[in-house]
mmCIF file of C-alpha atoms and ligand atoms in Angstrom:
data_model
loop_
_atom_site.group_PDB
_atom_site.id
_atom_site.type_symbol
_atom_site.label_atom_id
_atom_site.label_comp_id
_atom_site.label_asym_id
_atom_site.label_seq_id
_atom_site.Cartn_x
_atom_site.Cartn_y
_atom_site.Cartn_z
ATOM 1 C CA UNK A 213 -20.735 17.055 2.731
ATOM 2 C CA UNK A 214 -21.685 14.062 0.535
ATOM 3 C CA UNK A 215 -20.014 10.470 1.489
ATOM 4 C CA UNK A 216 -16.654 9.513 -0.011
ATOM 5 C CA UNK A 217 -14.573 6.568 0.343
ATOM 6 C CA UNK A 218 -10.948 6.217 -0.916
ATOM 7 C CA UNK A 219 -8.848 3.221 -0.795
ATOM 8 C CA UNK A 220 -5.247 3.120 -1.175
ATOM 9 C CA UNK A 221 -3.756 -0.178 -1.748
ATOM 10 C CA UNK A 222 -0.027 -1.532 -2.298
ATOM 11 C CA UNK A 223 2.450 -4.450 -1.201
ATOM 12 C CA UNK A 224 4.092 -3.750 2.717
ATOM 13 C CA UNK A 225 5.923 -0.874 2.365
ATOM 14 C CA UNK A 226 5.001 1.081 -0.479
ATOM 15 C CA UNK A 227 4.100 3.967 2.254
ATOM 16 C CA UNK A 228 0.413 3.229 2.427
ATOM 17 C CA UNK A 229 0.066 4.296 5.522
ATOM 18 C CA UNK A 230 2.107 7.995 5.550
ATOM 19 C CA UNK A 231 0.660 8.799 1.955
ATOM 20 C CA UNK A 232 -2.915 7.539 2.969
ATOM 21 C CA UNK A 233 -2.788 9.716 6.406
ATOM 22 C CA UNK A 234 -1.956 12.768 3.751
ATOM 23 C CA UNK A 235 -4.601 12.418 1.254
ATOM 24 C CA UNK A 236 -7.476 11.711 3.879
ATOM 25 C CA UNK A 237 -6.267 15.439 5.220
ATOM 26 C CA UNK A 238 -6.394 16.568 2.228
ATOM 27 C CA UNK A 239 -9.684 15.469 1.202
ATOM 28 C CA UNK A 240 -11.059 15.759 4.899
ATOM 29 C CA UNK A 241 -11.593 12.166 5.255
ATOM 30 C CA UNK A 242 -10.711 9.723 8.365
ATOM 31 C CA UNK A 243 -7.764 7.623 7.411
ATOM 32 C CA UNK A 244 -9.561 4.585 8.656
ATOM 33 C CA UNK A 245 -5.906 2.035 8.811
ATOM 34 C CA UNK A 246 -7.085 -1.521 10.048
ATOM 35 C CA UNK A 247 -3.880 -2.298 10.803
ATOM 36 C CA UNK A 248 -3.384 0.316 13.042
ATOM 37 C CA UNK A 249 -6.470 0.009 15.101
ATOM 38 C CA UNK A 250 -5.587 -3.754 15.601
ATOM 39 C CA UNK A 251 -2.306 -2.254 17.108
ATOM 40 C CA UNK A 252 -4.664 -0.164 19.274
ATOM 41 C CA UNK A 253 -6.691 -3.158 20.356
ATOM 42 C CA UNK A 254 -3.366 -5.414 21.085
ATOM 43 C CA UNK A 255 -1.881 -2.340 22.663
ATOM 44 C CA UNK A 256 -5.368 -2.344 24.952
ATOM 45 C CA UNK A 257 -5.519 -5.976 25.372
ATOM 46 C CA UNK A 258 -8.813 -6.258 24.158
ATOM 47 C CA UNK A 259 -10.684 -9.293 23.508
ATOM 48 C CA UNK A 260 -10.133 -8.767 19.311
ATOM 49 C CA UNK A 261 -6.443 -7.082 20.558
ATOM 50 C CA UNK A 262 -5.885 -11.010 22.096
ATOM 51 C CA UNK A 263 -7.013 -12.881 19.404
ATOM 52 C CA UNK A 264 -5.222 -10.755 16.687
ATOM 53 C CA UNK A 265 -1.531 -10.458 18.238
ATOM 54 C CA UNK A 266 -0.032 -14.051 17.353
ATOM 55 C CA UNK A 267 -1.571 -13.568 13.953
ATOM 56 C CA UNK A 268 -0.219 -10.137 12.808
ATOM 57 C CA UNK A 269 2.652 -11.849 14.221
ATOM 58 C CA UNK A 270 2.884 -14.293 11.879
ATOM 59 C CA UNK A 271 2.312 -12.055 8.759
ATOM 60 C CA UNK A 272 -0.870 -13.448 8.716
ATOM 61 C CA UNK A 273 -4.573 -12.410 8.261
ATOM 62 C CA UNK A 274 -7.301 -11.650 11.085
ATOM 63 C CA UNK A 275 -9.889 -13.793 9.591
ATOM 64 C CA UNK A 276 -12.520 -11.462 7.733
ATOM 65 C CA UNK A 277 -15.431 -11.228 9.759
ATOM 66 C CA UNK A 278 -13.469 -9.723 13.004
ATOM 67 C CA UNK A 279 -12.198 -6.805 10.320
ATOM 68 C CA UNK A 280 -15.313 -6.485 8.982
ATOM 69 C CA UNK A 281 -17.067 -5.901 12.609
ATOM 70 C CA UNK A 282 -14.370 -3.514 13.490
ATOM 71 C CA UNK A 283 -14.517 -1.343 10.120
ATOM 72 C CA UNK A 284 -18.564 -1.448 10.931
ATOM 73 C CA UNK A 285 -18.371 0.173 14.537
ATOM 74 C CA UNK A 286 -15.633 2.528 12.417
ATOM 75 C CA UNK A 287 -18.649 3.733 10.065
ATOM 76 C CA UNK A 288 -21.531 3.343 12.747
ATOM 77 C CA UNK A 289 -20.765 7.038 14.479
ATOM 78 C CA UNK A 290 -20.360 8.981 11.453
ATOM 79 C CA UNK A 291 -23.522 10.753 9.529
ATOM 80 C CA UNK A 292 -21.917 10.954 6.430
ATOM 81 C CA UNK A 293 -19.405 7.604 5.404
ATOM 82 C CA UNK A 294 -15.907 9.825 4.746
ATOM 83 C CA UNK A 295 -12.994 7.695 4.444
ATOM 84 C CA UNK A 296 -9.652 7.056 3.236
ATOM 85 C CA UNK A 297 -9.200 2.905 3.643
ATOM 86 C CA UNK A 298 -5.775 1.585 4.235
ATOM 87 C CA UNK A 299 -5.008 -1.999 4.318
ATOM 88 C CA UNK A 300 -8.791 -2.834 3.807
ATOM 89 C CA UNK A 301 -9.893 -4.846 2.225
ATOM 90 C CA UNK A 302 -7.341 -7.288 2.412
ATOM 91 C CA UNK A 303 -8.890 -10.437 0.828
ATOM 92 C CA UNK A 304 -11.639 -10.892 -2.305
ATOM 93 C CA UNK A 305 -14.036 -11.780 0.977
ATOM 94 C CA UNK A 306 -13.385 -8.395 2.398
ATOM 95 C CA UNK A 307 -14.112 -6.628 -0.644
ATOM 96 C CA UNK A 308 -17.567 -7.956 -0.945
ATOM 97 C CA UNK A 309 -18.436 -7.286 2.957
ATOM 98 C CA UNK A 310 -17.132 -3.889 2.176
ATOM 99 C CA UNK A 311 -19.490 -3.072 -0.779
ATOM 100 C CA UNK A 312 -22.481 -4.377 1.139
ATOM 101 C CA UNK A 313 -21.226 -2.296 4.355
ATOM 102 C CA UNK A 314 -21.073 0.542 2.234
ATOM 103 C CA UNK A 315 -24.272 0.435 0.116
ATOM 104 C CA UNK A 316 -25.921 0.142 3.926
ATOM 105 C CA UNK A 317 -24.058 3.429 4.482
ATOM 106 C CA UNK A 318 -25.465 4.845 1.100
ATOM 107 C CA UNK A 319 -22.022 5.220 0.018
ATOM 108 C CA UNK A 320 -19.626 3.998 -2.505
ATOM 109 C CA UNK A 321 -16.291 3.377 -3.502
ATOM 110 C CA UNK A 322 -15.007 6.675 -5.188
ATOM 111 C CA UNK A 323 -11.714 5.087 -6.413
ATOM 112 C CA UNK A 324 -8.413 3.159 -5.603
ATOM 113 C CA UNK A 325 -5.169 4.435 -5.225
ATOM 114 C CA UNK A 326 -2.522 1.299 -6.279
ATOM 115 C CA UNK A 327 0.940 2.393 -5.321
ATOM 116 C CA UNK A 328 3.876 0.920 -7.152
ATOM 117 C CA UNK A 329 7.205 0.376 -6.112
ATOM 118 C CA UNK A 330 9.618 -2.425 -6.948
ATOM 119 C CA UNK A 331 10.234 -5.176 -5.061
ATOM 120 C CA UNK A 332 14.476 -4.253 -4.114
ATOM 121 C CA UNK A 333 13.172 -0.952 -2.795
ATOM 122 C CA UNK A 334 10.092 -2.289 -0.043
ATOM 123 C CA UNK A 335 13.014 -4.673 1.300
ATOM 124 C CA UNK A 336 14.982 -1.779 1.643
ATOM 125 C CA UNK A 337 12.329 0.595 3.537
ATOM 126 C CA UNK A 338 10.723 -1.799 5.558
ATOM 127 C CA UNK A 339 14.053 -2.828 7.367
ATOM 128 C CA UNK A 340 14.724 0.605 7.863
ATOM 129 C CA UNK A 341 10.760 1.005 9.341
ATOM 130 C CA UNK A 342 11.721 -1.899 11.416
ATOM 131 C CA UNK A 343 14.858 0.377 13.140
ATOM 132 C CA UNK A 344 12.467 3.435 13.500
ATOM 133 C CA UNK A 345 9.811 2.146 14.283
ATOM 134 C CA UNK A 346 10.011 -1.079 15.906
ATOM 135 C CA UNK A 347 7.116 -2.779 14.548
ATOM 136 C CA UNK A 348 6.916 -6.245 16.090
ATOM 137 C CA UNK A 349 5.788 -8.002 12.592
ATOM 138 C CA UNK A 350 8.931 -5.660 11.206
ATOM 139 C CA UNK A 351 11.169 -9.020 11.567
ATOM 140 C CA UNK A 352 12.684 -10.519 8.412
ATOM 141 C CA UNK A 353 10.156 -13.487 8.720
ATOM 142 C CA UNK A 354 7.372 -11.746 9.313
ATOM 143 C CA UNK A 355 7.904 -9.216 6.303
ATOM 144 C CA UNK A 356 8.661 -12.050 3.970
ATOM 145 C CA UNK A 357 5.047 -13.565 4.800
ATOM 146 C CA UNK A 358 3.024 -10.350 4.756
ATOM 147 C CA UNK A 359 4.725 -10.200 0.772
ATOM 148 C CA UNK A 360 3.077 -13.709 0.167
ATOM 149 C CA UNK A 361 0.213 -12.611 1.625
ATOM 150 C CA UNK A 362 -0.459 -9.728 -0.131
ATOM 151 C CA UNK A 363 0.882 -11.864 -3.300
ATOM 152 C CA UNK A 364 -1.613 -14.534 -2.930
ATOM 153 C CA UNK A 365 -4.766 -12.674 -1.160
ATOM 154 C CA UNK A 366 -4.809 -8.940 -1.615
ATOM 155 C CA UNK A 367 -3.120 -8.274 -5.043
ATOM 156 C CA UNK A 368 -6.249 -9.876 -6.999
ATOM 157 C CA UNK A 369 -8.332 -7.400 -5.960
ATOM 158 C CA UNK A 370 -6.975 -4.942 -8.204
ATOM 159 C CA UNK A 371 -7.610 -6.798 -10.799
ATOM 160 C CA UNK A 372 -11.347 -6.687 -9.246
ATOM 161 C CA UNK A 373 -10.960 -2.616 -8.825
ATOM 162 C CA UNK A 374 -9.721 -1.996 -12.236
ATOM 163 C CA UNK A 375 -12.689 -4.409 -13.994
ATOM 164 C CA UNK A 376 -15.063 -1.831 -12.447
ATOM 165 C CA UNK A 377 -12.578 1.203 -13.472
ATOM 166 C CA UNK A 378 -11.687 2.588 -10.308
ATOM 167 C CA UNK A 379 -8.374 1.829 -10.267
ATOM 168 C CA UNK A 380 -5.469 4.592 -10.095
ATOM 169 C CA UNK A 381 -2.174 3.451 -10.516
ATOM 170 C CA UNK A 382 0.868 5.844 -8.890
ATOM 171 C CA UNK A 383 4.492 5.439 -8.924
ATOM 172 C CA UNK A 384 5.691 5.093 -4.987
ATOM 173 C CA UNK A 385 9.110 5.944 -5.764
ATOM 174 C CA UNK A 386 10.676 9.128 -4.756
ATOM 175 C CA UNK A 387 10.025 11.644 -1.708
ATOM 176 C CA UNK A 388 6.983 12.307 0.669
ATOM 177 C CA UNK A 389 5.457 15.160 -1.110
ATOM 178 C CA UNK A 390 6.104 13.949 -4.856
ATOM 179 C CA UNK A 391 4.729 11.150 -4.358
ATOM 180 C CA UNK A 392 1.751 12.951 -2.584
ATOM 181 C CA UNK A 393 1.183 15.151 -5.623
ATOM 182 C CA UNK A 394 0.864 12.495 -7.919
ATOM 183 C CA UNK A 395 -1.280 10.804 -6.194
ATOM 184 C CA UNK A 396 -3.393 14.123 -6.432
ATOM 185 C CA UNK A 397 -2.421 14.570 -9.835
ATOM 186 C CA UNK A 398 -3.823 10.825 -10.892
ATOM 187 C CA UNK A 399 -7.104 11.356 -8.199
ATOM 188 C CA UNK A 400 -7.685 14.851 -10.185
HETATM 189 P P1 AMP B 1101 -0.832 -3.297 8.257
HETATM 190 O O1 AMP B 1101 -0.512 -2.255 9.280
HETATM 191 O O2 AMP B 1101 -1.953 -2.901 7.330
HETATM 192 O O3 AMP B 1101 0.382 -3.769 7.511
HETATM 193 O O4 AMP B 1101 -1.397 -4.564 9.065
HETATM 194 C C1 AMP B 1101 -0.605 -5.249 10.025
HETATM 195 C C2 AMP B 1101 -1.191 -6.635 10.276
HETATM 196 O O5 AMP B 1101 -2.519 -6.521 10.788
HETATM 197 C C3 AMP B 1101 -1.330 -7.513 9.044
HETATM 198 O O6 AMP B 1101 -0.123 -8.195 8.723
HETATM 199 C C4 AMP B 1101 -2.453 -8.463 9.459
HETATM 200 O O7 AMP B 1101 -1.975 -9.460 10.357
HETATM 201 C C5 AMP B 1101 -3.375 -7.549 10.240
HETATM 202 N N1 AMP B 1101 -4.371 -6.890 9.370
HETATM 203 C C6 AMP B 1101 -4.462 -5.560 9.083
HETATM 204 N N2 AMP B 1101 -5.502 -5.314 8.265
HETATM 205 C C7 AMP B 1101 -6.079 -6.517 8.012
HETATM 206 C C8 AMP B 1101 -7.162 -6.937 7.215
HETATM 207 N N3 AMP B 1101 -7.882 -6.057 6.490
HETATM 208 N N4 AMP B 1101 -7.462 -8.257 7.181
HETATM 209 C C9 AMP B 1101 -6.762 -9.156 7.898
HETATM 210 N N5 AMP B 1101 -5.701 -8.835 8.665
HETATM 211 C C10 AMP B 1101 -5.358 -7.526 8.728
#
């Protein structure tokens, strides 16, 4: 099967993660989630797991080159580089690490998902993520810094994506599958 590599990006809340886990399925691809293998590595009390927790804490970012050596081993054991990225990269640093990790790979970025929902509405969802879920950077604070975060450091690199045309913008609002299909829909 030839290499493909989908990102999905969008502000804390927008349902990266459940619609990313459903389109790498769909596309048999690995939904490769930084975030959540940092939660594996705090949850394992790695060495990186250590260093990470107070940040993600915070709202804040690992710095780069710890993300970038953990997405590496990521695409080290497989023979062909098939992936659905979610929440990397995070940072205009990131970005360039990734296209150099990828053209090492003989890969390349096929295109990236943006998912769009307002502002009123993330509030809403990630409190109620926060009840489910119990996320420990679920906290008021916390969420409120991840939005300037992804305000000030992530949100220019769509601006990066588009320039090169690979960006796909989706509407995030409304249920699981709709929003699934039109991210097919838009990918199609
Ligand atoms: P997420 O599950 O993607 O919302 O990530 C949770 C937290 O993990 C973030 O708030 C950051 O502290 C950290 N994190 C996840 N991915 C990255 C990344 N690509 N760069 C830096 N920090 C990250």
């Amino acid at each position: 099967m030839a290499s493909e590599v989908l990102l999905i990006m969008g502000p804390p809340g927008a349902g990266k993660g459940t619609q990313g886990k459903r389109i790498a399925a769909r596309h048999d691809l690995r939904a490769l989630s930084t975030g959540d293998l940092l939660r594996d590595h705090v949850a394992r009390g790695t060495d990186l797991g250590t260093q990470a927790q107070a940040i993600m804490e915070a709202g804040e970012l690992v710095p780069d080159h710890l993300i970038v050596d953990m997405v590496r081993t990521e695409l080290d054991d497989m023979d062909e580089v098939r992936v659905l990225l979610d929440g990397f990269p995070r940072t205009p640093g990131q970005a360039v690490s990734l296209d150099a990790l990828l053209a090492e790979y003989g890969a390349e970025m096929s295109a990236v998902i943006q998912l769009q929902v307002p502002d009123e509405e993330l509030v809403e969802r990630l409190v109620s993520r926060a009840e489910q879920e119990g996320r420990s950077d679920d906290g008021e604070a916390t969420v409120r810094k991840r939005m300037e975060v992804y305000a000030e450091a992530t949100r220019p690199l769509l601006d990066f994506y588009d320039a090169r045309n690979l960006l796909v913008r989706v509407d995030g609002v409304g249920d699981l599958d709709t929003v699934t299909e039109r991210i097919e829909g838009a990918l199609a």
